């Protein structure tokens, strides 16, 4: 097998180079796989343009970015080989959040909160390269029927699934998703699959709302574009009309905008569940109407990463409960990663999700 590989090595903001680097060797507790698809996350754009820092000791590279990826097993370290867990040729997705499995937090069953976790593509090398190593406990097998680009989206889907599980949707509920990005569009499908009777998608761009309709949104609302046929000036009033004055049973905010989070509180009804998902600025504060929240017996909760939802996410793709074909909109080869990041940043061609294919 090859000794070197092509990789996009990120050094610091606006400095990433396509290089020929050594293929990583799997340690005893690792598996080496050939990357087949790696999708671009908003956080990759933020790292590349310097809006956020890496979780390396210096906050910079050199590091291979990319944390939403799938591939084919090439070489198996001693421990997983002895356990018989993986063999060359297996199709896998890697949970980039590689928790330690041993600290008190992991042992409480809260691996997303592990204090010792490494994150592929953020603090360790990730998927914008021909090969990558993962700790064996971070890998999940993928059935043959799932395409590589859909498999790569297991990571955001697993995050979306954890948040939708936290919405505790009951059959017939009115569930509202505020923010029609890739994850919001996945949440629409998951909320429908969870039994919501009415799924409402709220956003500011019609091209995204239309994809939400294809994915099962019963109602879409554009809160900004007055020319849109879906425009509503007063979201609370519109949700009230749609629910006969009961308002939403569950709301989720796949956006970091504090206004959206406060709007979620405003449109939520009696004994509703409000789930905050997107990452706000580190100084952001959400105002909660305290008395009204108590009097309506609401649950407000936050949702971070995807503890134990990976197997469910893989099954949701395999069974067709979630259709990712409308979410994968743009494709690039590895050597055009910089162009891809620029296109995603500038929303060139109305992208939802761009995927690097190998
Ligand atoms: Zn991501
Ligand atoms: Zn841990």
mmCIF file of C-alpha atoms and ligand atoms in Angstrom:
data_model
loop_
_atom_site.group_PDB
_atom_site.id
_atom_site.type_symbol
_atom_site.label_atom_id
_atom_site.label_comp_id
_atom_site.label_asym_id
_atom_site.label_seq_id
_atom_site.Cartn_x
_atom_site.Cartn_y
_atom_site.Cartn_z
ATOM 1 C CA UNK A 1 0.000 0.000 0.000
ATOM 2 C CA UNK A 2 1.013 3.617 -0.545
ATOM 3 C CA UNK A 3 3.422 5.186 1.933
ATOM 4 C CA UNK A 4 2.268 8.732 1.312
ATOM 5 C CA UNK A 5 -1.077 10.355 0.693
ATOM 6 C CA UNK A 6 -2.645 13.605 -0.487
ATOM 7 C CA UNK A 7 -3.870 15.765 2.366
ATOM 8 C CA UNK A 8 -5.135 19.311 2.787
ATOM 9 C CA UNK A 9 -2.989 20.575 5.656
ATOM 10 C CA UNK A 10 -4.383 23.596 7.499
ATOM 11 C CA UNK A 11 -1.709 25.803 9.106
ATOM 12 C CA UNK A 12 -3.520 28.958 10.158
ATOM 13 C CA UNK A 13 -6.468 31.017 8.879
ATOM 14 C CA UNK A 14 -6.357 31.375 5.081
ATOM 15 C CA UNK A 15 -3.335 29.087 4.880
ATOM 16 C CA UNK A 16 -4.074 25.509 3.848
ATOM 17 C CA UNK A 17 -1.963 23.521 1.402
ATOM 18 C CA UNK A 18 -2.471 20.352 -0.575
ATOM 19 C CA UNK A 19 0.553 18.237 0.403
ATOM 20 C CA UNK A 20 1.952 14.762 0.074
ATOM 21 C CA UNK A 21 2.325 13.462 3.656
ATOM 22 C CA UNK A 22 3.023 10.041 5.241
ATOM 23 C CA UNK A 23 0.024 7.705 5.587
ATOM 24 C CA UNK A 24 -0.648 7.435 9.354
ATOM 25 C CA UNK A 25 0.133 4.073 10.944
ATOM 26 C CA UNK A 26 -2.608 2.690 13.188
ATOM 27 C CA UNK A 27 -1.617 2.233 16.845
ATOM 28 C CA UNK A 28 -2.725 -0.943 18.660
ATOM 29 C CA UNK A 29 -6.084 0.645 19.520
ATOM 30 C CA UNK A 30 -6.672 2.309 16.141
ATOM 31 C CA UNK A 31 -8.009 1.484 12.684
ATOM 32 C CA UNK A 32 -6.700 2.977 9.439
ATOM 33 C CA UNK A 33 -9.258 3.659 6.732
ATOM 34 C CA UNK A 34 -9.298 5.173 3.255
ATOM 35 C CA UNK A 35 -11.544 8.240 3.264
ATOM 36 C CA UNK A 36 -14.298 8.041 0.612
ATOM 37 C CA UNK A 37 -16.325 11.167 1.409
ATOM 38 C CA UNK A 38 -15.955 14.041 3.853
ATOM 39 C CA UNK A 39 -18.596 16.751 4.073
ATOM 40 C CA UNK A 40 -17.941 20.370 4.940
ATOM 41 C CA UNK A 41 -19.311 21.657 8.229
ATOM 42 C CA UNK A 42 -19.897 25.312 9.078
ATOM 43 C CA UNK A 43 -17.157 24.897 11.669
ATOM 44 C CA UNK A 44 -14.622 23.959 8.933
ATOM 45 C CA UNK A 45 -15.443 27.276 7.271
ATOM 46 C CA UNK A 46 -15.032 29.037 10.633
ATOM 47 C CA UNK A 47 -11.612 27.428 11.234
ATOM 48 C CA UNK A 48 -10.370 28.176 7.744
ATOM 49 C CA UNK A 49 -11.364 31.837 7.863
ATOM 50 C CA UNK A 50 -10.287 32.326 11.473
ATOM 51 C CA UNK A 51 -13.727 32.814 13.058
ATOM 52 C CA UNK A 52 -12.910 30.047 15.551
ATOM 53 C CA UNK A 53 -9.748 28.352 16.781
ATOM 54 C CA UNK A 54 -8.845 24.696 16.674
ATOM 55 C CA UNK A 55 -8.717 22.656 19.877
ATOM 56 C CA UNK A 56 -4.983 22.050 19.467
ATOM 57 C CA UNK A 57 -2.590 23.386 22.164
ATOM 58 C CA UNK A 58 -1.827 26.459 20.004
ATOM 59 C CA UNK A 59 -5.322 26.842 18.526
ATOM 60 C CA UNK A 60 -3.711 26.499 15.083
ATOM 61 C CA UNK A 61 -2.381 23.808 12.749
ATOM 62 C CA UNK A 62 -0.730 22.024 11.190
ATOM 63 C CA UNK A 63 -3.823 19.864 11.202
ATOM 64 C CA UNK A 64 -6.012 18.073 8.668
ATOM 65 C CA UNK A 65 -9.564 19.402 9.078
ATOM 66 C CA UNK A 66 -12.795 17.520 8.318
ATOM 67 C CA UNK A 67 -14.905 15.668 10.890
ATOM 68 C CA UNK A 68 -17.897 14.386 8.879
ATOM 69 C CA UNK A 69 -16.516 11.437 6.965
ATOM 70 C CA UNK A 70 -16.830 7.823 5.904
ATOM 71 C CA UNK A 71 -14.405 5.334 4.444
ATOM 72 C CA UNK A 72 -13.174 1.807 3.934
ATOM 73 C CA UNK A 73 -11.025 -0.024 6.483
ATOM 74 C CA UNK A 74 -7.463 -0.684 5.287
ATOM 75 C CA UNK A 75 -5.559 -1.833 8.372
ATOM 76 C CA UNK A 76 -6.708 -2.864 11.842
ATOM 77 C CA UNK A 77 -4.677 -2.329 15.041
ATOM 78 C CA UNK A 78 -3.923 -5.250 17.386
ATOM 79 C CA UNK A 79 -6.739 -4.720 19.875
ATOM 80 C CA UNK A 80 -9.704 -4.432 17.481
ATOM 81 C CA UNK A 81 -8.129 -7.216 15.362
ATOM 82 C CA UNK A 82 -8.029 -9.532 18.374
ATOM 83 C CA UNK A 83 -11.635 -8.688 19.193
ATOM 84 C CA UNK A 84 -12.618 -9.399 15.576
ATOM 85 C CA UNK A 85 -14.461 -6.107 15.357
ATOM 86 C CA UNK A 86 -13.159 -4.816 12.024
ATOM 87 C CA UNK A 87 -11.463 -6.179 8.924
ATOM 88 C CA UNK A 88 -10.054 -4.604 5.764
ATOM 89 C CA UNK A 89 -12.849 -3.717 3.355
ATOM 90 C CA UNK A 90 -15.411 -2.850 6.050
ATOM 91 C CA UNK A 91 -17.384 0.312 5.317
ATOM 92 C CA UNK A 92 -17.274 2.631 8.328
ATOM 93 C CA UNK A 93 -18.129 6.062 9.640
ATOM 94 C CA UNK A 94 -16.009 7.633 12.363
ATOM 95 C CA UNK A 95 -17.512 9.474 15.304
ATOM 96 C CA UNK A 96 -14.930 12.276 15.408
ATOM 97 C CA UNK A 97 -15.591 12.856 19.112
ATOM 98 C CA UNK A 98 -13.204 10.244 20.445
ATOM 99 C CA UNK A 99 -13.976 10.065 24.130
ATOM 100 C CA UNK A 100 -11.772 8.202 26.572
ATOM 101 C CA UNK A 101 -14.357 5.639 27.781
ATOM 102 C CA UNK A 102 -12.637 5.608 31.174
ATOM 103 C CA UNK A 103 -13.094 8.921 33.029
ATOM 104 C CA UNK A 104 -15.839 9.450 35.646
ATOM 105 C CA UNK A 105 -17.924 11.403 33.108
ATOM 106 C CA UNK A 106 -17.733 8.649 30.462
ATOM 107 C CA UNK A 107 -18.547 6.090 33.158
ATOM 108 C CA UNK A 108 -21.675 8.034 34.036
ATOM 109 C CA UNK A 109 -22.815 7.440 30.443
ATOM 110 C CA UNK A 110 -22.145 11.008 29.316
ATOM 111 C CA UNK A 111 -19.396 10.489 26.734
ATOM 112 C CA UNK A 112 -20.235 13.739 24.895
ATOM 113 C CA UNK A 113 -19.005 15.558 27.986
ATOM 114 C CA UNK A 114 -15.732 13.602 28.395
ATOM 115 C CA UNK A 115 -12.943 15.864 29.614
ATOM 116 C CA UNK A 116 -10.278 13.878 27.776
ATOM 117 C CA UNK A 117 -11.835 13.625 24.348
ATOM 118 C CA UNK A 118 -9.912 14.154 21.126
ATOM 119 C CA UNK A 119 -11.856 15.347 18.088
ATOM 120 C CA UNK A 120 -10.768 14.222 14.632
ATOM 121 C CA UNK A 121 -10.511 17.243 12.361
ATOM 122 C CA UNK A 122 -10.455 19.639 15.329
ATOM 123 C CA UNK A 123 -7.725 18.484 17.723
ATOM 124 C CA UNK A 124 -6.387 15.469 15.786
ATOM 125 C CA UNK A 125 -6.075 14.849 12.036
ATOM 126 C CA UNK A 126 -9.397 14.463 10.234
ATOM 127 C CA UNK A 127 -10.940 13.549 6.922
ATOM 128 C CA UNK A 128 -9.687 15.974 4.267
ATOM 129 C CA UNK A 129 -6.978 13.432 3.353
ATOM 130 C CA UNK A 130 -6.861 10.112 1.547
ATOM 131 C CA UNK A 131 -6.411 8.163 4.790
ATOM 132 C CA UNK A 132 -7.195 8.687 8.465
ATOM 133 C CA UNK A 133 -6.866 6.752 11.728
ATOM 134 C CA UNK A 134 -9.607 6.490 14.336
ATOM 135 C CA UNK A 135 -9.742 4.892 17.769
ATOM 136 C CA UNK A 136 -11.592 1.617 17.185
ATOM 137 C CA UNK A 137 -14.368 2.519 19.642
ATOM 138 C CA UNK A 138 -15.237 5.557 17.486
ATOM 139 C CA UNK A 139 -16.053 3.537 14.357
ATOM 140 C CA UNK A 140 -19.486 2.382 13.257
ATOM 141 C CA UNK A 141 -20.138 -0.006 10.379
ATOM 142 C CA UNK A 142 -22.289 1.180 7.503
ATOM 143 C CA UNK A 143 -24.509 -1.121 5.414
ATOM 144 C CA UNK A 144 -23.739 -1.462 1.690
ATOM 145 C CA UNK A 145 -26.900 0.323 0.569
ATOM 146 C CA UNK A 146 -25.794 3.692 1.961
ATOM 147 C CA UNK A 147 -23.747 5.846 -0.430
ATOM 148 C CA UNK A 148 -20.432 7.255 0.789
ATOM 149 C CA UNK A 149 -21.674 10.837 0.723
ATOM 150 C CA UNK A 150 -24.753 9.964 2.754
ATOM 151 C CA UNK A 151 -22.634 7.941 5.185
ATOM 152 C CA UNK A 152 -20.415 11.003 5.684
ATOM 153 C CA UNK A 153 -23.488 12.880 6.940
ATOM 154 C CA UNK A 154 -24.011 10.450 9.826
ATOM 155 C CA UNK A 155 -22.174 12.882 12.140
ATOM 156 C CA UNK A 156 -24.530 15.859 11.761
ATOM 157 C CA UNK A 157 -27.496 13.478 11.608
ATOM 158 C CA UNK A 158 -26.492 11.866 14.929
ATOM 159 C CA UNK A 159 -26.312 15.347 16.496
ATOM 160 C CA UNK A 160 -29.713 16.196 15.025
ATOM 161 C CA UNK A 161 -31.150 12.916 16.317
ATOM 162 C CA UNK A 162 -29.970 13.563 19.871
ATOM 163 C CA UNK A 163 -31.626 16.998 19.798
ATOM 164 C CA UNK A 164 -34.878 15.630 18.349
ATOM 165 C CA UNK A 165 -34.894 12.854 20.969
ATOM 166 C CA UNK A 166 -34.578 15.628 23.551
ATOM 167 C CA UNK A 167 -37.753 17.238 22.116
ATOM 168 C CA UNK A 168 -39.698 14.192 23.417
ATOM 169 C CA UNK A 169 -42.169 14.380 20.564
ATOM 170 C CA UNK A 170 -45.478 12.611 21.078
ATOM 171 C CA UNK A 171 -47.749 11.427 18.288
ATOM 172 C CA UNK A 172 -49.632 14.336 16.787
ATOM 173 C CA UNK A 173 -47.474 17.061 18.336
ATOM 174 C CA UNK A 174 -46.768 20.364 16.650
ATOM 175 C CA UNK A 175 -42.961 20.513 16.378
ATOM 176 C CA UNK A 176 -41.177 23.649 15.195
ATOM 177 C CA UNK A 177 -37.647 23.775 13.770
ATOM 178 C CA UNK A 178 -36.122 27.271 13.619
ATOM 179 C CA UNK A 179 -33.179 27.331 11.198
ATOM 180 C CA UNK A 180 -33.282 25.479 7.849
ATOM 181 C CA UNK A 181 -29.590 24.652 7.470
ATOM 182 C CA UNK A 182 -28.458 21.071 6.802
ATOM 183 C CA UNK A 183 -29.069 20.034 10.412
ATOM 184 C CA UNK A 184 -32.433 21.816 10.613
ATOM 185 C CA UNK A 185 -33.538 20.038 7.432
ATOM 186 C CA UNK A 186 -32.485 16.717 8.982
ATOM 187 C CA UNK A 187 -34.451 17.613 12.126
ATOM 188 C CA UNK A 188 -37.599 18.179 10.042
ATOM 189 C CA UNK A 189 -37.374 14.602 8.760
ATOM 190 C CA UNK A 190 -36.538 13.198 12.189
ATOM 191 C CA UNK A 191 -39.399 15.083 13.870
ATOM 192 C CA UNK A 192 -41.800 13.685 11.282
ATOM 193 C CA UNK A 193 -40.389 10.185 11.814
ATOM 194 C CA UNK A 194 -40.779 10.644 15.585
ATOM 195 C CA UNK A 195 -44.524 11.102 15.120
ATOM 196 C CA UNK A 196 -45.098 14.853 14.993
ATOM 197 C CA UNK A 197 -48.479 15.607 13.442
ATOM 198 C CA UNK A 198 -47.424 19.011 12.223
ATOM 199 C CA UNK A 199 -43.827 20.015 11.546
ATOM 200 C CA UNK A 200 -43.233 23.713 11.009
ATOM 201 C CA UNK A 201 -39.936 24.964 9.568
ATOM 202 C CA UNK A 202 -38.981 28.596 10.139
ATOM 203 C CA UNK A 203 -36.259 30.437 8.224
ATOM 204 C CA UNK A 204 -35.328 33.420 6.087
ATOM 205 C CA UNK A 205 -34.434 31.843 2.713
ATOM 206 C CA UNK A 206 -37.103 30.245 0.535
ATOM 207 C CA UNK A 207 -34.752 27.848 -1.291
ATOM 208 C CA UNK A 208 -34.044 26.153 2.020
ATOM 209 C CA UNK A 209 -37.677 26.188 3.123
ATOM 210 C CA UNK A 210 -38.662 24.483 -0.153
ATOM 211 C CA UNK A 211 -36.232 21.640 0.607
ATOM 212 C CA UNK A 212 -37.827 21.425 4.043
ATOM 213 C CA UNK A 213 -41.212 20.916 2.388
ATOM 214 C CA UNK A 214 -39.766 18.075 0.325
ATOM 215 C CA UNK A 215 -38.444 16.589 3.554
ATOM 216 C CA UNK A 216 -41.878 16.572 5.145
ATOM 217 C CA UNK A 217 -42.412 20.022 6.690
ATOM 218 C CA UNK A 218 -46.171 20.605 6.771
ATOM 219 C CA UNK A 219 -45.822 24.368 7.013
ATOM 220 C CA UNK A 220 -42.876 26.641 6.223
ATOM 221 C CA UNK A 221 -42.596 30.219 7.420
ATOM 222 C CA UNK A 222 -40.267 32.920 6.140
ATOM 223 C CA UNK A 223 -39.842 35.582 8.820
ATOM 224 C CA UNK A 224 -37.752 38.001 6.755
ATOM 225 C CA UNK A 225 -38.459 38.052 3.026
ATOM 226 C CA UNK A 226 -41.637 40.068 2.473
ATOM 227 C CA UNK A 227 -41.850 38.852 -1.145
ATOM 228 C CA UNK A 228 -41.974 35.207 -0.056
ATOM 229 C CA UNK A 229 -45.324 33.381 -0.301
ATOM 230 C CA UNK A 230 -44.415 31.945 3.119
ATOM 231 C CA UNK A 231 -43.834 35.317 4.773
ATOM 232 C CA UNK A 232 -45.262 36.009 8.206
ATOM 233 C CA UNK A 233 -44.443 39.237 10.037
ATOM 234 C CA UNK A 234 -45.442 37.882 13.451
ATOM 235 C CA UNK A 235 -44.228 34.332 14.072
ATOM 236 C CA UNK A 236 -46.002 33.910 17.386
ATOM 237 C CA UNK A 237 -49.319 34.934 15.891
ATOM 238 C CA UNK A 238 -48.833 32.540 12.953
ATOM 239 C CA UNK A 239 -47.966 29.585 15.233
ATOM 240 C CA UNK A 240 -51.000 30.464 17.350
ATOM 241 C CA UNK A 241 -53.231 30.335 14.241
ATOM 242 C CA UNK A 242 -51.740 27.005 13.141
ATOM 243 C CA UNK A 243 -52.381 25.387 16.526
ATOM 244 C CA UNK A 244 -55.740 26.841 17.522
ATOM 245 C CA UNK A 245 -54.047 28.918 20.192
ATOM 246 C CA UNK A 246 -52.188 25.958 21.741
ATOM 247 C CA UNK A 247 -48.778 26.956 20.350
ATOM 248 C CA UNK A 248 -45.886 24.533 19.742
ATOM 249 C CA UNK A 249 -45.488 21.330 21.745
ATOM 250 C CA UNK A 250 -41.764 21.156 20.976
ATOM 251 C CA UNK A 251 -39.304 23.617 19.452
ATOM 252 C CA UNK A 252 -35.647 23.200 18.470
ATOM 253 C CA UNK A 253 -33.181 25.874 17.367
ATOM 254 C CA UNK A 254 -30.476 24.611 14.980
ATOM 255 C CA UNK A 255 -29.017 28.116 14.853
ATOM 256 C CA UNK A 256 -26.728 30.072 17.140
ATOM 257 C CA UNK A 257 -28.907 33.187 16.950
ATOM 258 C CA UNK A 258 -30.114 34.263 20.387
ATOM 259 C CA UNK A 259 -33.186 35.946 18.821
ATOM 260 C CA UNK A 260 -34.221 32.539 17.465
ATOM 261 C CA UNK A 261 -33.820 30.990 20.918
ATOM 262 C CA UNK A 262 -35.979 33.704 22.497
ATOM 263 C CA UNK A 263 -38.509 33.285 19.706
ATOM 264 C CA UNK A 264 -38.569 29.552 20.489
ATOM 265 C CA UNK A 265 -39.606 30.389 24.043
ATOM 266 C CA UNK A 266 -42.263 32.788 22.768
ATOM 267 C CA UNK A 267 -43.942 30.267 20.428
ATOM 268 C CA UNK A 268 -43.846 27.270 22.788
ATOM 269 C CA UNK A 269 -47.033 26.145 24.468
ATOM 270 C CA UNK A 270 -48.203 24.445 27.625
ATOM 271 C CA UNK A 271 -45.888 21.700 28.924
ATOM 272 C CA UNK A 272 -43.750 22.226 25.816
ATOM 273 C CA UNK A 273 -40.125 21.211 25.377
ATOM 274 C CA UNK A 274 -37.722 23.839 24.045
ATOM 275 C CA UNK A 275 -34.332 22.514 22.919
ATOM 276 C CA UNK A 276 -31.427 24.901 22.274
ATOM 277 C CA UNK A 277 -29.008 23.321 19.827
ATOM 278 C CA UNK A 278 -26.958 25.824 17.757
ATOM 279 C CA UNK A 279 -23.824 27.391 19.214
ATOM 280 C CA UNK A 280 -24.173 31.069 20.144
ATOM 281 C CA UNK A 281 -21.290 33.498 20.749
ATOM 282 C CA UNK A 282 -19.440 32.763 23.985
ATOM 283 C CA UNK A 283 -20.869 35.862 25.690
ATOM 284 C CA UNK A 284 -24.459 35.220 24.569
ATOM 285 C CA UNK A 285 -27.260 35.289 27.136
ATOM 286 C CA UNK A 286 -30.822 34.079 26.525
ATOM 287 C CA UNK A 287 -33.677 35.915 28.269
ATOM 288 C CA UNK A 288 -36.256 33.490 29.644
ATOM 289 C CA UNK A 289 -39.707 34.824 30.573
ATOM 290 C CA UNK A 290 -39.631 33.161 33.988
ATOM 291 C CA UNK A 291 -43.212 33.381 35.206
ATOM 292 C CA UNK A 292 -44.791 32.411 31.889
ATOM 293 C CA UNK A 293 -42.407 29.454 31.575
ATOM 294 C CA UNK A 294 -43.394 28.210 35.044
ATOM 295 C CA UNK A 295 -47.111 28.795 34.589
ATOM 296 C CA UNK A 296 -47.042 26.795 31.351
ATOM 297 C CA UNK A 297 -44.921 24.059 32.937
ATOM 298 C CA UNK A 298 -42.281 24.185 30.187
ATOM 299 C CA UNK A 299 -39.069 22.193 29.866
ATOM 300 C CA UNK A 300 -36.065 24.106 28.546
ATOM 301 C CA UNK A 301 -33.011 22.108 27.688
ATOM 302 C CA UNK A 302 -29.768 22.218 25.758
ATOM 303 C CA UNK A 303 -28.354 19.603 23.419
ATOM 304 C CA UNK A 304 -24.695 18.974 22.711
ATOM 305 C CA UNK A 305 -23.196 16.443 20.293
ATOM 306 C CA UNK A 306 -24.522 12.940 19.859
ATOM 307 C CA UNK A 307 -24.106 10.611 22.832
ATOM 308 C CA UNK A 308 -25.200 7.098 21.856
ATOM 309 C CA UNK A 309 -27.260 8.220 18.848
ATOM 310 C CA UNK A 310 -24.871 7.009 16.120
ATOM 311 C CA UNK A 311 -26.418 3.547 15.671
ATOM 312 C CA UNK A 312 -29.877 5.149 15.397
ATOM 313 C CA UNK A 313 -28.616 7.650 12.837
ATOM 314 C CA UNK A 314 -27.087 4.910 10.661
ATOM 315 C CA UNK A 315 -30.354 2.952 10.826
ATOM 316 C CA UNK A 316 -32.424 6.029 9.967
ATOM 317 C CA UNK A 317 -30.383 6.469 6.758
ATOM 318 C CA UNK A 318 -30.392 2.755 5.893
ATOM 319 C CA UNK A 319 -34.160 2.414 6.352
ATOM 320 C CA UNK A 320 -34.922 5.524 4.302
ATOM 321 C CA UNK A 321 -36.575 7.261 7.271
ATOM 322 C CA UNK A 322 -34.194 10.080 6.502
ATOM 323 C CA UNK A 323 -33.470 11.038 2.882
ATOM 324 C CA UNK A 324 -30.164 12.857 2.593
ATOM 325 C CA UNK A 325 -30.201 13.217 -1.201
ATOM 326 C CA UNK A 326 -31.920 16.614 -0.972
ATOM 327 C CA UNK A 327 -29.323 17.777 1.577
ATOM 328 C CA UNK A 328 -26.132 16.811 -0.339
ATOM 329 C CA UNK A 329 -26.201 19.575 -2.930
ATOM 330 C CA UNK A 330 -22.575 20.209 -3.974
ATOM 331 C CA UNK A 331 -19.559 17.989 -4.648
ATOM 332 C CA UNK A 332 -15.834 18.775 -4.948
ATOM 333 C CA UNK A 333 -12.573 16.864 -5.320
ATOM 334 C CA UNK A 334 -9.988 17.116 -2.501
ATOM 335 C CA UNK A 335 -7.748 19.515 -4.421
ATOM 336 C CA UNK A 336 -10.617 22.044 -4.651
ATOM 337 C CA UNK A 337 -11.294 22.201 -0.920
ATOM 338 C CA UNK A 338 -10.420 25.888 -0.666
ATOM 339 C CA UNK A 339 -12.881 26.745 -3.459
ATOM 340 C CA UNK A 340 -15.474 24.586 -1.711
ATOM 341 C CA UNK A 341 -14.997 26.439 1.591
ATOM 342 C CA UNK A 342 -15.299 29.789 -0.208
ATOM 343 C CA UNK A 343 -18.463 28.671 -2.030
ATOM 344 C CA UNK A 344 -20.057 27.504 1.221
ATOM 345 C CA UNK A 345 -19.129 30.780 2.946
ATOM 346 C CA UNK A 346 -20.548 32.878 0.073
ATOM 347 C CA UNK A 347 -23.541 30.509 -0.378
ATOM 348 C CA UNK A 348 -22.612 30.211 -4.041
ATOM 349 C CA UNK A 349 -25.223 28.125 -5.857
ATOM 350 C CA UNK A 350 -27.457 27.945 -2.754
ATOM 351 C CA UNK A 351 -25.608 25.079 -1.062
ATOM 352 C CA UNK A 352 -27.080 23.057 1.778
ATOM 353 C CA UNK A 353 -24.219 20.593 2.206
ATOM 354 C CA UNK A 354 -21.026 20.343 0.184
ATOM 355 C CA UNK A 355 -19.139 17.053 0.143
ATOM 356 C CA UNK A 356 -15.531 16.293 -0.803
ATOM 357 C CA UNK A 357 -15.476 13.052 -2.764
ATOM 358 C CA UNK A 358 -12.436 10.811 -3.140
HETATM 359 ZN ZN1 LIG B 1 -19.698 19.565 12.107
HETATM 360 ZN ZN1 LIG B 2 -13.922 10.244 29.284
#
